[in-house]
Amino acid sequence: MSKIRAIGVYDADIDLFEGQYRVLRGITYNSYVILDEKTAVLDTADKRKTTEWLQNLDAALDGHQPDYLIISHMEPDHAGSLAAFTQLYPTTTLVATQKALSMIPLYFETPPSNPTMPVGEGVKLSLGEHTLQFFPAPMVHWPEVMVSYEQSEKILFSADAFGRFGRADAGEWVDEARRYYLNIVGKYGAPVQRLLKKAQTLDIQSIYPLHGPVLTGDLQPYLSLYKTWSSYIPEAKGVLVAFASIHGHTKEAALYFAERLRANGVAVETADLTRCDLPEALAQAFRFSHLFLAASSYDGGVFPPMQDFLNRLSSKNYQKRHVYLLENGSWAPSAGRSMHAALDELKEVTVKDIRTLRGGVKQADLAALKQAAEEIAEEMA
Ligand code: FEO
């Protein structure tokens, strides 16, 4: 029987994770105890849940004193209970990368006086039957991050990688893992690729991320999606039709275009950028090979919800895609120019103008959109 105990907590009522992500199904802060000749605790929890986490810890320790606290990541959703832990256990050795150890004082008025053990690439820590081996994974998702491989049970404690929003014991992995990865870690594709290469050298039977469920069984689907996401290649052929409309005409044109694409056999999702969850729209933009953006002109530029979306795409390294544009402007169309300016900064993104609307949608606009949808469907076939 495994001597690894899960002591993580489920945060059901946080309104915005990391100050910006809606998590209608909550989020977990995962943490573990390994009871062996030596006792190790792996990560703490957000300070919102310190009391519950300490109760779980106390029950799992069953009277043992923790010899080591393994700190994978200093972000406060995981290290937020470090202060409470070090007050209770001032002699426990803090095991982390040198970078993580140097960051601890940033979160303390008076840093803890616990002994520390800096660890680097491949360093092993024997606990008895269990041995942890550490691998720094800088920028997955902060610079101090490391993952740990437990040799006897072949477990990769993967820090933020492979995490997802939501309860650990409910819901599919892929949709909330995609939204989590692309919004939170998405900018750092190259570091994730380096981690995946290291992971290939290990015999991994289970992945224990810091959020969401333990992954076990056939790990290839998870590894394959991470390879796709971190290399910025599309997961599926299809179009996200995203629109930002002031009075409804731009929306009408965008939805007509979406309907014509579907009629021509193209997989389509739509996103009303004035109302939808922008992180989910971003995840869908990355999922698909093609993107159609339709926006009203505004103050000599583009309607702000579209600008917000473009800013998010840029900050997450959106690339290697085909983008089609529709602008609307009654007296001085300017949305297209602004959208081009944002998209021109991105790598390997081809941009094509589809139509300029002038106010309402006319028969000539519908005819042009119908023809464009047919041509795009043919190109994608
Ligand atoms: Fe779940 Fe980057 O912290």
Coordinates of C-alpha atoms and ligand atoms in Angstrom, one line a residue:
M1 CA 0.0 0.0 0.0
S2 CA 1.3 3.4 -1.0
K3 CA 2.6 5.6 1.8
I4 CA 1.7 8.7 0.0
R5 CA -1.3 10.6 1.4
A6 CA -3.2 13.3 -0.4
I7 CA -3.7 16.3 1.9
G8 CA -4.8 18.9 -0.6
V9 CA -7.8 21.1 -0.3
Y10 CA -10.7 22.0 -2.6
D11 CA -11.5 25.7 -2.8
A12 CA -15.2 25.8 -3.9
D13 CA -16.0 29.4 -3.4
I14 CA -13.0 31.4 -4.7
D15 CA -14.5 33.9 -7.2
L16 CA -11.5 34.6 -9.3
F17 CA -8.4 32.3 -9.3
E18 CA -5.2 34.3 -9.6
G19 CA -7.3 37.4 -9.6
Q20 CA -8.7 36.9 -13.0
Y21 CA -9.9 33.4 -13.9
R22 CA -13.5 32.3 -13.3
V23 CA -13.6 28.9 -11.7
L24 CA -17.2 28.0 -11.5
R25 CA -16.3 24.5 -10.3
G26 CA -13.6 25.7 -7.9
I27 CA -9.9 24.7 -7.8
T28 CA -7.8 22.3 -5.8
Y29 CA -4.5 23.1 -4.1
N30 CA -2.8 19.7 -4.1
S31 CA -0.4 18.6 -1.4
Y32 CA 1.0 15.3 -0.3
V33 CA 2.7 13.6 2.6
I34 CA 5.1 10.7 2.1
L35 CA 5.4 8.6 5.3
D36 CA 8.6 6.6 5.3
E37 CA 11.7 6.4 7.5
K38 CA 11.8 10.1 6.8
T39 CA 8.6 12.1 6.4
A40 CA 8.2 14.5 3.5
V41 CA 5.4 17.0 2.8
L42 CA 5.1 18.2 -0.8
D43 CA 3.9 21.8 -1.0
T44 CA 1.4 23.7 1.1
A45 CA -1.8 25.4 0.0
D46 CA -3.3 28.8 -0.6
K47 CA -3.7 30.8 2.7
R48 CA -7.5 30.9 2.0
K49 CA -7.4 27.2 3.1
T50 CA -4.6 27.1 5.7
T51 CA -6.7 25.8 8.5
E52 CA -8.2 23.0 6.5
W53 CA -4.8 22.1 5.0
L54 CA -3.2 22.0 8.5
Q55 CA -5.9 19.7 9.7
N56 CA -5.3 17.4 6.8
L57 CA -1.6 17.5 7.4
D58 CA -2.0 16.7 11.1
A59 CA -4.2 13.7 10.4
A60 CA -1.8 12.4 7.7
L61 CA 1.3 12.8 9.8
D62 CA -0.3 10.6 12.5
G63 CA 2.1 11.8 15.1
H64 CA 5.2 12.0 12.9
Q65 CA 7.2 15.1 12.6
P66 CA 7.9 16.2 9.0
D67 CA 11.6 16.0 8.2
Y68 CA 11.2 17.8 4.8
L69 CA 8.9 20.3 3.1
I70 CA 9.4 20.0 -0.6
I71 CA 8.6 23.4 -2.2
S72 CA 7.9 23.0 -5.9
H73 CA 6.6 26.5 -6.6
M74 CA 6.6 29.7 -4.5
E75 CA 3.4 31.1 -6.1
P76 CA 1.0 31.8 -3.2
D77 CA -1.7 29.4 -4.3
H78 CA 0.9 26.7 -3.2
A79 CA 3.2 28.4 -0.8
G80 CA 0.5 30.5 0.9
S81 CA 0.6 28.3 4.0
L82 CA 4.3 28.3 4.3
A83 CA 4.3 30.8 7.2
A84 CA 1.8 28.7 9.2
F85 CA 3.8 25.5 8.5
T86 CA 7.2 26.9 9.5
Q87 CA 5.7 28.3 12.7
L88 CA 4.4 24.9 13.6
Y89 CA 7.4 23.0 12.4
P90 CA 10.5 25.2 12.8
T91 CA 13.0 22.4 12.4
T92 CA 11.6 20.9 9.2
T93 CA 14.1 21.3 6.3
L94 CA 12.8 23.3 3.4
V95 CA 13.9 21.6 0.1
A96 CA 13.7 23.7 -3.0
T97 CA 15.7 25.2 -5.8
Q98 CA 18.2 27.9 -4.9
K99 CA 15.9 30.4 -6.7
A100 CA 12.9 29.3 -4.6
L101 CA 14.8 29.6 -1.4
S102 CA 15.9 33.1 -2.3
M103 CA 12.2 34.0 -2.9
I104 CA 10.9 32.9 0.5
P105 CA 11.8 36.2 2.3
L106 CA 9.7 38.1 -0.3
Y107 CA 6.7 36.8 1.4
F108 CA 7.7 37.3 5.1
E109 CA 8.3 40.2 7.4
T110 CA 10.6 37.9 9.3
P111 CA 11.7 34.9 7.2
P112 CA 11.5 31.4 8.8
S113 CA 14.7 30.1 10.4
N114 CA 14.1 26.5 9.2
P115 CA 17.1 24.7 7.8
T116 CA 17.2 24.7 4.0
M117 CA 18.4 22.3 1.4
P118 CA 18.9 23.7 -2.1
V119 CA 18.6 21.1 -4.8
G120 CA 19.5 21.1 -8.5
E121 CA 19.2 18.9 -11.5
G122 CA 18.9 15.2 -10.7
V123 CA 19.6 15.5 -7.0
K124 CA 18.1 12.6 -5.0
L125 CA 16.7 12.6 -1.5
S126 CA 16.2 9.2 0.1
L127 CA 13.3 8.9 2.5
G128 CA 13.7 5.1 3.0
E129 CA 11.7 3.0 0.5
H130 CA 10.9 6.2 -1.4
T131 CA 13.4 8.4 -3.2
L132 CA 12.6 11.8 -4.6
Q133 CA 14.7 13.1 -7.5
F134 CA 14.4 16.8 -8.3
F135 CA 14.4 18.5 -11.7
P136 CA 14.3 22.3 -11.9
A137 CA 11.6 23.4 -14.4
P138 CA 12.2 27.2 -14.7
M139 CA 9.2 29.2 -16.1
V140 CA 6.8 26.3 -15.8
H141 CA 5.3 28.7 -14.6
W142 CA 7.7 30.8 -12.5
P143 CA 11.5 30.8 -12.5
E144 CA 12.0 28.8 -9.3
V145 CA 9.8 25.9 -10.2
M146 CA 10.9 22.3 -9.9
V147 CA 9.3 18.9 -10.4
S148 CA 10.0 15.8 -8.3
Y149 CA 10.1 12.2 -9.5
E150 CA 9.4 9.5 -6.9
Q151 CA 11.4 6.5 -8.0
S152 CA 9.6 3.6 -6.1
E153 CA 6.1 4.4 -7.2
K154 CA 7.1 6.1 -10.5
I155 CA 5.2 9.3 -9.8
L156 CA 6.0 12.7 -11.3
F157 CA 5.0 15.5 -9.0
S158 CA 4.6 18.0 -11.9
A159 CA 4.0 21.3 -10.2
D160 CA 1.6 23.4 -12.2
A161 CA 2.1 21.3 -15.4
F162 CA -0.8 19.0 -16.2
G163 CA -3.1 20.9 -13.7
R164 CA -6.6 21.9 -14.3
F165 CA -9.4 24.0 -12.8
G166 CA -12.3 22.3 -11.0
R167 CA -12.8 19.5 -8.5
A168 CA -10.3 16.7 -8.8
D169 CA -13.0 14.0 -8.7
A170 CA -15.4 15.5 -11.3
G171 CA -15.5 16.6 -14.9
E172 CA -13.4 15.8 -17.9
W173 CA -9.8 16.8 -17.9
V174 CA -9.2 18.3 -21.3
D175 CA -11.4 21.4 -21.4
E176 CA -10.4 22.9 -18.1
A177 CA -6.8 21.7 -18.5
R178 CA -6.7 23.6 -21.8
R179 CA -8.2 26.8 -20.4
Y180 CA -5.8 26.5 -17.4
Y181 CA -2.6 25.7 -19.4
L182 CA -3.1 28.3 -22.3
N183 CA -4.0 31.1 -20.0
I184 CA -1.6 30.5 -17.1
V185 CA 1.4 28.6 -18.6
G186 CA 0.8 29.3 -22.3
K187 CA 3.4 31.9 -22.8
Y188 CA 6.1 29.5 -21.8
G189 CA 6.0 26.9 -24.5
A190 CA 9.7 26.4 -24.8
P191 CA 10.3 25.7 -21.0
V192 CA 7.4 23.2 -21.1
Q193 CA 8.9 21.5 -24.1
R194 CA 12.2 21.1 -22.1
L195 CA 10.2 19.6 -19.2
L196 CA 8.5 17.2 -21.6
K197 CA 11.9 16.1 -22.9
K198 CA 13.1 15.4 -19.4
A199 CA 9.9 13.5 -18.6
Q200 CA 10.6 11.2 -21.6
T201 CA 13.7 9.9 -19.8
L202 CA 11.7 8.8 -16.7
D203 CA 9.5 5.8 -16.3
I204 CA 6.4 7.7 -15.2
Q205 CA 3.2 5.8 -14.2
S206 CA 1.3 8.6 -12.6
I207 CA 1.4 12.4 -12.7
Y208 CA 0.5 14.3 -9.5
P209 CA -0.1 18.0 -10.5
L210 CA -0.6 20.9 -8.1
H211 CA -4.2 21.4 -9.3
G212 CA -6.9 18.9 -10.4
P213 CA -6.8 15.1 -10.5
V214 CA -4.0 12.6 -10.4
L215 CA -3.3 11.3 -13.9
T216 CA -2.7 7.6 -14.2
G217 CA -3.1 4.7 -16.6
D218 CA -2.4 5.7 -20.3
L219 CA -0.5 9.0 -19.9
Q220 CA 0.0 9.5 -23.7
P221 CA -3.1 11.5 -24.4
Y222 CA -2.1 14.0 -21.7
L223 CA 1.5 14.2 -22.8
S224 CA 0.4 14.5 -26.5
L225 CA -1.9 17.5 -25.7
Y226 CA 0.9 19.2 -23.7
K227 CA 3.2 18.7 -26.7
T228 CA 0.6 20.2 -29.0
W229 CA -0.2 23.2 -26.7
S230 CA 3.4 24.0 -25.9
S231 CA 4.5 24.0 -29.5
Y232 CA 1.6 26.3 -30.5
I233 CA 0.2 24.0 -33.2
P234 CA -3.6 23.7 -33.6
E235 CA -5.3 20.9 -31.8
A236 CA -8.1 20.8 -34.3
K237 CA -9.0 22.0 -37.7
G238 CA -11.8 24.6 -37.4
V239 CA -12.7 28.2 -36.8
L240 CA -13.3 30.3 -33.8
V241 CA -15.7 33.1 -34.8
A242 CA -15.1 35.9 -32.2
F243 CA -16.9 39.2 -32.4
A244 CA -17.2 42.4 -30.5
S245 CA -20.3 44.3 -31.6
I246 CA -21.8 47.6 -30.2
H247 CA -25.3 47.6 -31.7
G248 CA -25.6 44.1 -33.0
H249 CA -24.8 44.5 -36.7
T250 CA -21.3 43.1 -36.4
K251 CA -22.6 40.3 -34.4
E252 CA -25.3 39.6 -37.0
A253 CA -22.6 39.4 -39.7
A254 CA -20.3 37.2 -37.6
L255 CA -23.1 34.7 -36.7
Y256 CA -24.1 34.6 -40.4
F257 CA -20.5 33.8 -41.3
A258 CA -20.4 31.1 -38.7
E259 CA -23.6 29.5 -40.0
R260 CA -22.2 29.5 -43.5
L261 CA -19.0 27.9 -42.4
R262 CA -21.0 25.2 -40.6
A263 CA -23.1 24.7 -43.7
N264 CA -19.9 24.0 -45.6
G265 CA -18.8 21.4 -43.1
V266 CA -16.4 23.4 -41.0
A267 CA -16.1 22.9 -37.2
V268 CA -17.0 26.3 -35.6
E269 CA -17.3 27.8 -32.1
T270 CA -18.5 31.3 -31.5
A271 CA -17.5 33.8 -28.8
D272 CA -19.2 37.1 -28.0
L273 CA -16.2 39.0 -26.7
T274 CA -18.5 41.5 -24.9
R275 CA -20.0 38.9 -22.7
C276 CA -18.1 35.6 -22.8
D277 CA -15.3 34.3 -20.5
L278 CA -12.2 35.7 -22.4
P279 CA -9.9 33.0 -21.1
E280 CA -12.2 30.4 -22.5
A281 CA -12.3 32.3 -25.8
L282 CA -8.5 32.4 -25.8
A283 CA -8.4 28.6 -25.2
Q284 CA -10.7 28.0 -28.2
A285 CA -8.6 30.3 -30.4
F286 CA -5.6 28.1 -29.6
R287 CA -7.6 25.0 -30.1
F288 CA -8.5 25.8 -33.7
S289 CA -6.4 26.3 -36.8
H290 CA -8.4 29.4 -37.9
L291 CA -9.7 32.5 -36.3
F292 CA -12.3 35.0 -37.6
L293 CA -12.4 38.3 -35.8
A294 CA -15.3 40.8 -36.3
A295 CA -15.3 44.1 -34.6
S296 CA -16.8 47.5 -34.6
S297 CA -14.7 50.6 -34.9
Y298 CA -14.4 52.8 -31.8
D299 CA -12.5 56.0 -30.9
G300 CA -10.4 55.8 -34.0
G301 CA -9.4 52.2 -33.2
V302 CA -11.2 48.9 -32.4
F303 CA -14.0 48.3 -29.9
P304 CA -12.2 47.6 -26.5
P305 CA -13.5 44.1 -25.9
M306 CA -11.7 43.0 -29.2
Q307 CA -8.6 44.9 -28.2
D308 CA -8.6 43.1 -24.8
F309 CA -8.8 39.8 -26.6
L310 CA -6.0 40.7 -29.0
N311 CA -3.9 41.7 -26.0
R312 CA -4.5 38.3 -24.4
L313 CA -3.6 36.5 -27.6
S314 CA -0.4 38.5 -27.9
S315 CA 0.6 37.9 -24.3
K316 CA 0.2 34.2 -24.6
N317 CA 2.3 33.9 -27.8
Y318 CA -0.6 33.2 -30.2
Q319 CA 1.0 32.1 -33.5
K320 CA 1.0 29.6 -36.4
R321 CA -2.6 30.4 -37.3
H322 CA -4.8 31.8 -40.1
V323 CA -6.9 34.9 -39.2
Y324 CA -9.7 36.5 -41.1
L325 CA -11.0 40.0 -40.3
L326 CA -14.3 41.8 -40.6
E327 CA -14.6 45.4 -39.5
N328 CA -17.6 47.7 -39.1
G329 CA -17.5 51.5 -39.2
S330 CA -20.3 53.9 -40.1
W331 CA -18.3 57.0 -40.9
A332 CA -14.6 56.1 -40.6
P333 CA -13.8 52.4 -40.2
S334 CA -10.7 51.9 -38.1
A335 CA -11.2 48.5 -36.5
G336 CA -9.3 46.6 -39.3
R337 CA -6.3 48.8 -39.0
S338 CA -6.1 48.3 -35.2
M339 CA -6.6 44.5 -35.5
H340 CA -3.9 44.3 -38.2
A341 CA -1.5 46.3 -36.0
A342 CA -1.9 43.8 -33.2
L343 CA -1.8 40.7 -35.4
D344 CA 1.3 41.9 -37.4
E345 CA 3.3 41.5 -34.2
L346 CA 2.6 37.8 -34.0
K347 CA 4.7 35.0 -35.4
E348 CA 3.5 33.0 -38.4
V349 CA 0.0 34.4 -38.4
T350 CA -1.5 35.1 -41.8
V351 CA -4.2 37.8 -41.9
K352 CA -6.8 38.3 -44.6
D353 CA -9.5 41.0 -44.8
I354 CA -12.9 39.6 -45.5
R355 CA -15.3 42.6 -45.4
T356 CA -15.8 46.1 -44.2
L357 CA -19.4 46.7 -43.1
R358 CA -20.7 50.3 -43.1
G359 CA -23.4 50.3 -40.4
G360 CA -26.1 47.6 -41.0
V361 CA -25.7 44.3 -42.8
K362 CA -26.9 44.5 -46.4
Q363 CA -27.5 41.8 -49.0
A364 CA -24.2 42.5 -50.7
D365 CA -22.5 41.9 -47.3
L366 CA -24.2 38.6 -46.9
A367 CA -23.3 37.6 -50.4
A368 CA -19.6 38.4 -49.7
L369 CA -19.6 36.6 -46.4
K370 CA -21.3 33.5 -48.0
Q371 CA -18.6 33.4 -50.7
A372 CA -15.8 33.9 -48.3
A373 CA -17.1 31.1 -46.1
E374 CA -17.2 28.8 -49.1
E375 CA -13.7 29.7 -50.1
I376 CA -12.3 29.2 -46.6
A377 CA -14.1 25.8 -46.2
E378 CA -12.5 24.8 -49.5
E379 CA -9.1 25.8 -48.4
M380 CA -9.5 23.9 -45.1
A381 CA -10.8 20.7 -46.7
Ligands
FEO1 FE1 -0.7 27.0 -9.3 FE2 1.7 28.9 -10.8 O1 0.6 28.3 -9.4

